[in-house]
XYZ file of C-alpha atoms in Angstrom:
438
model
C -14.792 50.140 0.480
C -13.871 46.560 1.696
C -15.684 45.369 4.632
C -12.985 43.886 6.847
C -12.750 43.775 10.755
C -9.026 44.185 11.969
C -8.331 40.730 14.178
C -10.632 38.996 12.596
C -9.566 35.014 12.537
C -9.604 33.514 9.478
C -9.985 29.711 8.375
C -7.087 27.534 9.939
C -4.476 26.655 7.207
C -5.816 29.411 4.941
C -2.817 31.419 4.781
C 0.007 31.081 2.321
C 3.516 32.379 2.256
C 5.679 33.121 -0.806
C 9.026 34.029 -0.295
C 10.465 37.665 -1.856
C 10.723 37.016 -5.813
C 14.231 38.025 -6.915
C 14.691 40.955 -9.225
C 13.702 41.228 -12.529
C 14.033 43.342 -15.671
C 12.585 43.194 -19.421
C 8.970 41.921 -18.859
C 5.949 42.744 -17.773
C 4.569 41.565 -14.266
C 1.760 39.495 -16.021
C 1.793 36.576 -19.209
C -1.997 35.578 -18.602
C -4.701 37.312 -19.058
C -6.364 36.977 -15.232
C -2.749 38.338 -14.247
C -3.257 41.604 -16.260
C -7.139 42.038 -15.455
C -5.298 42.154 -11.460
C -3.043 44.637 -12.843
C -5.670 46.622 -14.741
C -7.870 46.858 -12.052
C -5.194 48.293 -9.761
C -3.970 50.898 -12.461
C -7.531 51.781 -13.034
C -7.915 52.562 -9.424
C -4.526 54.117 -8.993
C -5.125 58.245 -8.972
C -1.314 59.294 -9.522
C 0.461 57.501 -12.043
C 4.024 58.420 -10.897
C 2.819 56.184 -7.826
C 2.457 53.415 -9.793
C 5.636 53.898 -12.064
C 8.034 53.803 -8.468
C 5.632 50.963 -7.282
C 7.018 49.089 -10.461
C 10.404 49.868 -9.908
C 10.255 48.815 -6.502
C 8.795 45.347 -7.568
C 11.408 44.938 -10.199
C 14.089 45.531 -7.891
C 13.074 42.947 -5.290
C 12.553 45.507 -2.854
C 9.241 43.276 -1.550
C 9.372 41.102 1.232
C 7.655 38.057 1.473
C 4.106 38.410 0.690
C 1.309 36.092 3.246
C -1.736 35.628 1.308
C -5.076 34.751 3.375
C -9.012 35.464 2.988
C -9.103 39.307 2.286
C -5.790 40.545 2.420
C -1.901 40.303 1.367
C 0.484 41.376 2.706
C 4.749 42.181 2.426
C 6.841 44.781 3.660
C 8.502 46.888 1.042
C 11.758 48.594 1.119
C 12.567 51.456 0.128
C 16.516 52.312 -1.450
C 17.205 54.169 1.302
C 16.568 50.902 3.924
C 13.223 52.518 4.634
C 10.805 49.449 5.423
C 7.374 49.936 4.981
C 4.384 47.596 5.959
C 1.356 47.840 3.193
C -1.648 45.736 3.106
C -4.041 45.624 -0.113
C -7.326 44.616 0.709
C -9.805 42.512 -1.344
C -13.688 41.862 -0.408
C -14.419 38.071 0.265
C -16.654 36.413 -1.237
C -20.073 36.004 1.031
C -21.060 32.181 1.854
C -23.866 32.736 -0.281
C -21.899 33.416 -3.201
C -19.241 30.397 -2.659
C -22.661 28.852 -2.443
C -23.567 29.893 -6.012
C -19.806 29.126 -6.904
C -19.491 25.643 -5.982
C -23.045 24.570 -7.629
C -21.588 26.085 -11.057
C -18.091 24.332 -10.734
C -19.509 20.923 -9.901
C -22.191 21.569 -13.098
C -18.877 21.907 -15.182
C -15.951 19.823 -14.104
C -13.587 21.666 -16.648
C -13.276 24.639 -14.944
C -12.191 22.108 -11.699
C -9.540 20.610 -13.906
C -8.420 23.793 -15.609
C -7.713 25.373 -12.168
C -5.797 22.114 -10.969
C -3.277 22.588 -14.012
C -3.067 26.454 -12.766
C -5.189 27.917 -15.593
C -8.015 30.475 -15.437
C -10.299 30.183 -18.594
C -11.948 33.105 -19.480
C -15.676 30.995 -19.126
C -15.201 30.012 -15.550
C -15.042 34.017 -15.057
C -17.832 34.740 -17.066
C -20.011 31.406 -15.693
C -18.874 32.812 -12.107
C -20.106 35.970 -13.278
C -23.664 34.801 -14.913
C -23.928 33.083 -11.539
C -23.680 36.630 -9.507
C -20.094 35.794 -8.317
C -17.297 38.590 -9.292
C -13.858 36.633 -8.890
C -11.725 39.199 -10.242
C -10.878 42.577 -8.994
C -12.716 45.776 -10.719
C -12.209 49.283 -10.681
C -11.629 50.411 -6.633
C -11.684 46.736 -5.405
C -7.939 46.634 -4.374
C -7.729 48.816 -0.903
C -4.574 50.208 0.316
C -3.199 50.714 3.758
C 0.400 51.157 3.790
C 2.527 52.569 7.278
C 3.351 54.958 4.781
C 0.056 56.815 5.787
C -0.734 57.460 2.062
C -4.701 57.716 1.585
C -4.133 56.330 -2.107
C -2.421 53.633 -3.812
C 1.547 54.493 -2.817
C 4.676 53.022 -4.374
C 4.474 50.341 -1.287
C 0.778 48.847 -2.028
C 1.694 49.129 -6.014
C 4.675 47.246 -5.913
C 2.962 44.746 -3.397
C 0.643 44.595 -6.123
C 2.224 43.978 -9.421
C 4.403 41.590 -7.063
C 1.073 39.585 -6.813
C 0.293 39.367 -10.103
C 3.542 37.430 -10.862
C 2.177 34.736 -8.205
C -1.261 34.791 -9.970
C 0.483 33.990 -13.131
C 1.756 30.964 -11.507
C -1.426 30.100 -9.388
C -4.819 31.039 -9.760
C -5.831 29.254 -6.360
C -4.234 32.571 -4.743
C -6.662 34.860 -6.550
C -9.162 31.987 -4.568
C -7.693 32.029 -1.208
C -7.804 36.289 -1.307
C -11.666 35.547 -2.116
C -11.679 33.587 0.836
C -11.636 30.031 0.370
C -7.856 27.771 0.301
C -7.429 25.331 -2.120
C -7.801 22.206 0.175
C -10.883 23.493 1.453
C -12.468 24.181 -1.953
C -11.287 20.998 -2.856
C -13.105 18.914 -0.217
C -16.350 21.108 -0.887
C -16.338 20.488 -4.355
C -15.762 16.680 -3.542
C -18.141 16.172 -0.948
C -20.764 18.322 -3.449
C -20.207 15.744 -6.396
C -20.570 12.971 -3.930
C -23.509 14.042 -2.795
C -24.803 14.606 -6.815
C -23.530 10.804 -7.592
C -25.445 8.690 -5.017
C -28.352 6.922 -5.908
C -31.888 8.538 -4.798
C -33.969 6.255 -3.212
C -37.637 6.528 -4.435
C -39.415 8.456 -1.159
C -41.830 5.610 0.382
C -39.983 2.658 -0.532
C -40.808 -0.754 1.138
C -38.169 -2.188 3.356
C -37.613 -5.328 1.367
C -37.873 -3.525 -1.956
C -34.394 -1.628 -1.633
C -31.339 -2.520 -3.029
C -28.873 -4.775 -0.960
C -25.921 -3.338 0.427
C -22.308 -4.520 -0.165
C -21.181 -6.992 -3.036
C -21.600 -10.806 -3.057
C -18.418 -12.366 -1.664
C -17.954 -14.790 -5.385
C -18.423 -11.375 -7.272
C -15.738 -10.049 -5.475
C -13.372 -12.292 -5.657
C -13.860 -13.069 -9.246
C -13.085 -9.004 -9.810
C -9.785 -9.984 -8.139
C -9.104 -11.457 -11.781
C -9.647 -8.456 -13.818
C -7.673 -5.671 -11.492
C -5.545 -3.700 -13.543
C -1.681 -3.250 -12.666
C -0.851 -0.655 -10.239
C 0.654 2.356 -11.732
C 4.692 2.855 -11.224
C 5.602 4.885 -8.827
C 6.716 8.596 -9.412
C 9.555 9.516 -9.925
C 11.984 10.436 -7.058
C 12.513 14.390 -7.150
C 16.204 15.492 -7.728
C 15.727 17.221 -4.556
C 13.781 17.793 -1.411
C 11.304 20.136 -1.735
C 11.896 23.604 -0.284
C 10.221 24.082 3.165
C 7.223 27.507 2.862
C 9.160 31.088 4.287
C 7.866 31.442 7.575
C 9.301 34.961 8.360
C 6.845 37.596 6.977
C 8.242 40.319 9.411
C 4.978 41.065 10.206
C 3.350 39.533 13.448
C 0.273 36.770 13.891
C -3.122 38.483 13.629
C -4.863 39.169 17.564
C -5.504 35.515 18.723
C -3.908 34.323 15.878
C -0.380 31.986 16.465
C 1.867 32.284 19.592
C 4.126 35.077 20.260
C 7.903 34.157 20.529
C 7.940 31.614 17.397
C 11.986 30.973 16.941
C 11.362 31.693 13.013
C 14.986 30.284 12.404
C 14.536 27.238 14.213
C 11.360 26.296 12.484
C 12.498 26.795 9.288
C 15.935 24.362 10.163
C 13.553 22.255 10.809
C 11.310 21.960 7.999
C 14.643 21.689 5.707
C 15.488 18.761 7.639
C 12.054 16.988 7.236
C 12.431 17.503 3.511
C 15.725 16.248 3.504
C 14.603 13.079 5.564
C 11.345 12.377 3.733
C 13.346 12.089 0.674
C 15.865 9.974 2.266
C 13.316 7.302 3.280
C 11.349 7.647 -0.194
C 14.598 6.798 -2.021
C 15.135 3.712 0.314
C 11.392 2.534 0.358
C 11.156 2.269 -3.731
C 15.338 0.575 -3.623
C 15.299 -3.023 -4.526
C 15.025 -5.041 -1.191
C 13.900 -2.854 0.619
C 11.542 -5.240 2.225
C 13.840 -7.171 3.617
C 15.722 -4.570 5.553
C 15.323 -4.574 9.399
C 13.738 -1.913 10.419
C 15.910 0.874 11.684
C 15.071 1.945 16.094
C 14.038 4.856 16.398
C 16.713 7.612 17.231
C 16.678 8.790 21.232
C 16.250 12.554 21.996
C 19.639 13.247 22.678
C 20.305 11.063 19.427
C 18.667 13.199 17.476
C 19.823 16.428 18.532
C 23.604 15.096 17.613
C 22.008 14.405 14.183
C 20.623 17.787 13.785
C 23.753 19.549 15.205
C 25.348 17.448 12.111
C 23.922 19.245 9.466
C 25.635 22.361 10.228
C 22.976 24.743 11.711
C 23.568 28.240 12.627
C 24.992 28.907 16.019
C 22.050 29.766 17.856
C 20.247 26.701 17.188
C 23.567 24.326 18.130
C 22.703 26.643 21.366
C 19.518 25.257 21.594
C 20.264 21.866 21.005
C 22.925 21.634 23.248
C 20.831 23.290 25.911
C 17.814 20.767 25.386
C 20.546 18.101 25.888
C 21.595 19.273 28.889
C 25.136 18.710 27.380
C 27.778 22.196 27.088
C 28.681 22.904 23.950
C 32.242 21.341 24.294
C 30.520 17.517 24.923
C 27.856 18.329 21.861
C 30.962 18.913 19.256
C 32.544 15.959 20.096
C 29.124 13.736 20.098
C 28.818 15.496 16.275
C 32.336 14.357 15.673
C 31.592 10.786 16.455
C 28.338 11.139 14.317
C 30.014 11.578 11.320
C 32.067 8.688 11.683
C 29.523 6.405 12.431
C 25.929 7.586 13.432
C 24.594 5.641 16.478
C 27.229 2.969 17.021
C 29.398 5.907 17.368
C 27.977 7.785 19.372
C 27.555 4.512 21.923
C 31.204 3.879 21.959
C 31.795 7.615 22.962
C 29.065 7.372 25.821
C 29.542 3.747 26.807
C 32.402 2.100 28.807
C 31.207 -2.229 29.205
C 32.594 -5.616 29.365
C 33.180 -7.385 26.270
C 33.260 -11.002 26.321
C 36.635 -12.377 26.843
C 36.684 -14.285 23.289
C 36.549 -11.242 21.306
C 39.349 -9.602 23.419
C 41.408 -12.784 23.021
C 40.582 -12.652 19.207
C 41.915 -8.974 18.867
C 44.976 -9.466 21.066
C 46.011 -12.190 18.143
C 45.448 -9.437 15.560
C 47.415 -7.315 16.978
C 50.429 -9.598 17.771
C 50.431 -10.666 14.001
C 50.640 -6.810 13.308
C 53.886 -5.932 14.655
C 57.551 -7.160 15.145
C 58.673 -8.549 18.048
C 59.754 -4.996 20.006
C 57.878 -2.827 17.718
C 54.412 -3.665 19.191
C 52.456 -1.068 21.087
C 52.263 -1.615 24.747
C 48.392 -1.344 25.531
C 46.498 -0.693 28.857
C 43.130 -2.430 28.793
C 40.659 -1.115 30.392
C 37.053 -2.987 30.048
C 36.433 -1.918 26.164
C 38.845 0.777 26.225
C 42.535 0.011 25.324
C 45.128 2.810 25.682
C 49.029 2.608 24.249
C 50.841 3.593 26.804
C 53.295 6.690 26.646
C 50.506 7.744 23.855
C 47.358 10.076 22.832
C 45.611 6.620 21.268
C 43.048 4.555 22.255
C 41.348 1.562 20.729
C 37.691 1.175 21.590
C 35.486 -2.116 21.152
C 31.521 -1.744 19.942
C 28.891 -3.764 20.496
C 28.679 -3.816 16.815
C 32.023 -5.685 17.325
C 34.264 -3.226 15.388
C 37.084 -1.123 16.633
C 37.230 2.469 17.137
C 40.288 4.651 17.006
C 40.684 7.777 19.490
C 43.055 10.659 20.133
C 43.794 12.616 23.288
C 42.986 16.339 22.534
C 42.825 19.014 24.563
C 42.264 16.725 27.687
C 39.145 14.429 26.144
C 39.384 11.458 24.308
C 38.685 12.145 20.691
C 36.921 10.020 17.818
C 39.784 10.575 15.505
C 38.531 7.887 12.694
C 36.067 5.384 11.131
C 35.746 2.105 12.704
C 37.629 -0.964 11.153
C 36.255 -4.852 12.239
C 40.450 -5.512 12.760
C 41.952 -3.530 15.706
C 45.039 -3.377 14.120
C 44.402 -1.361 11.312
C 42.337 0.797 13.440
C 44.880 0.926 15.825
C 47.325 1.919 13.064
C 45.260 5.130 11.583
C 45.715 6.722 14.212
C 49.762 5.714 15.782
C 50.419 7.336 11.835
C 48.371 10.315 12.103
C 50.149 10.911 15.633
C 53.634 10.218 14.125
């Protein structure tokens, strides 16, 4: 049986979450061969076959959940035709420290079995050098514990199909077989590192004078002749097609005992991640355009800037809730701050919240433009008003920036509108909207 404590806490970070794997029909669950030894060693466990054979019509039906990965355990819920829902856990013995130990000596002896695991491959002599080095990475025969809601002793249709659901991810990523061992990539990563480090320094003969050791540093001419020689950096990578999609965060199972916070808004955070994705891209694309360096830096976006931005995007309902709440706005004021986003972003949104003095020049400049605009007895009659200039007997309204362009506005249901893109000549701006009134 598996030694493992319930609660336990478990390395920070070392948990990963795959999202539910759609159906799928005509293949097996595993192409490599680490994949099928999982699968083999759950089958030879496995007492009732006709368990297994509904666990792997379960699995190819997408009826798991999303499965969390971390030291010792996966987990998904697994639903059944009927709606049933079922929580299973399969359980795998971690690897002790001293074994890691043994581990990490053999992988930094042969740095192909590092590289073969960073391109996602398991060869079949990392296994058996694991194994000459007392270290068992994959499963055998009664290593893969069940425990399933179902209350099923055995392997039940729930655990199985959690299982052959696994060894599709294994396929894909041998680091998972790893992390259920008990170590996450990044941290076997930086072990490995600060192992071969420690292998590459120098030794410094034991009772060594003082003034027989080796200066430190490099001679200043040395390194500035190197500047000579450097190489050309590489080019950058290429920009992805998309941003990446953010981990599934909702595992419908709760944080392990003093594990996370209760009350996580699983929606939210997710919204949020998308938009960080979305963002990061945004700024990669601009950082590698031509120029760039010569751009002013764009100010930082306010609070109540940013939840406009967000409410942009089109979020569910409950979290334009939320934003409007942390505004302190009602959800009336927060729809028409989105409307004057997406005209015009910040400047926008300042010409909706701000009513100031222009200087008298630029209103003299914009009452020419709008003489030139109309006939004699055809001009709109306008009612200034600081920057706000309203045509009488009329739902319109001109509004100056400090940007110095003009922004058109309707009267709708009682509030002054954004009803268009500003235009650096009043009349024109002036005129979208008089001919979407008329």
């Amino acid at each position: 049986m598996n030694e493992w404590t319930e609660g336990e806490t478990y390395e920070q970070g070392a948990e990963r979450t795959f999202g539910a794997l759609p159906p799928t029909q005509g293949r097996g669950f595993a192409r490599t061969w680490w994949g099928l030894a999982w699968i083999k060693a759950l089958e030879d466990t496995a007492l009732d076959g006709q368990q297994l054979k509904k666990g792997r019509t379960y699995a190819r039906e997408g009826a798991v959940g999303a499965v969390s990965v971390r030291p010792g355990r996966i987990t998904a819920v697994v639903r059944e035709r009927d709606g049933s829902a079922y929580r299973s856990d399969v359980l795998l013995q971690q690897l002790s420290e001293e074994e890691w130990d043994r581990f990490l000596d053999m992988a930094v002896d042969r740095s192909g079995h590092i590289a073969a695991l960073l391109d996602r491959d398991m060869p079949p002599h990392l296994v058996e050098d694991a194994a000459a080095a007392g270290v068992e990475l994959l499963p055998g025969v009664g290593d893969l514990e069940p425990q399933c809601s179902c209350e099923a002793w055995d392997h039940c249709p729930h655990t199985a199909a959690l299982c052959y659901q696994v060894a599709r991810l294994l396929d894909e990523d041998p680091f998972v077989l790893l992390l259920m061992r008990g170590r996450s990539e990044r941290g076997l990563l930086d072990e490995l590192q600060i192992r071969s480090a420690t292998r590459a320094a120098p030794q410094e003969p034991r009772g060594a004078r003082e003034d027989e050791r080796a200066p430190e540093g490099v001679r200043a001419d040395e390194a500035y002749a190197a500047l000579s020689t450097r190489s050309a950096l590489p080019s950058p990578p290429p920009i992805p097609d998309e941003p990446g999609q953010p981990p599934v965060l909702d595992t419908e199972t709760g944080p392990a005992p003093g594990v996370g916070a209760p009350g996580i808004d699983v929606p939210t955070l997710e919204f949020l991640a998308r938009d960080t994705a979305v963002r990061a891209r945004r700024m990669l694309v601009e950082a590698l355009s031509a120029g760039h360096e010569r751009r002013p830096v764009e100010e930082e976006l306010t609070e109540s800037q940013d939840a406009v931005r967000l409410a942009a995007s089109g979020p569910e309902p409950g979290i334009v809730a939320r934003l409007a709440a942390g505004t302190g706005w009602d959800r009336a004021e927060l729809a028409l701050a989105v409307r004057a986003w997406e005209y015009g972003g910040c400047p926008a949104l300042a010409v909706l919240e701000e009513e100031w003095t222009p200087e008298p020049e630029a209103l003299a400049r914009a009452r020419t433009r709008l003489a030139k605009a109309w006939e004699e007895g055809e001009r709109p009659q306008l009612r200034a008003q600081r920057n706000r200039w309203t045509v009488a007997g009329s739902d319109a309204q001109l509004r100056y920036g400090h940007d110095g362009r003009w922004w058109p506005y309707r009267k709708e249901r009682g509030r002054w509108t954004p009803a268009g893109p500003a235009d650096q000549d009043p009349a024109a701006a002036l005129a979208l909207v008089l001919l979407e009134d008329g």
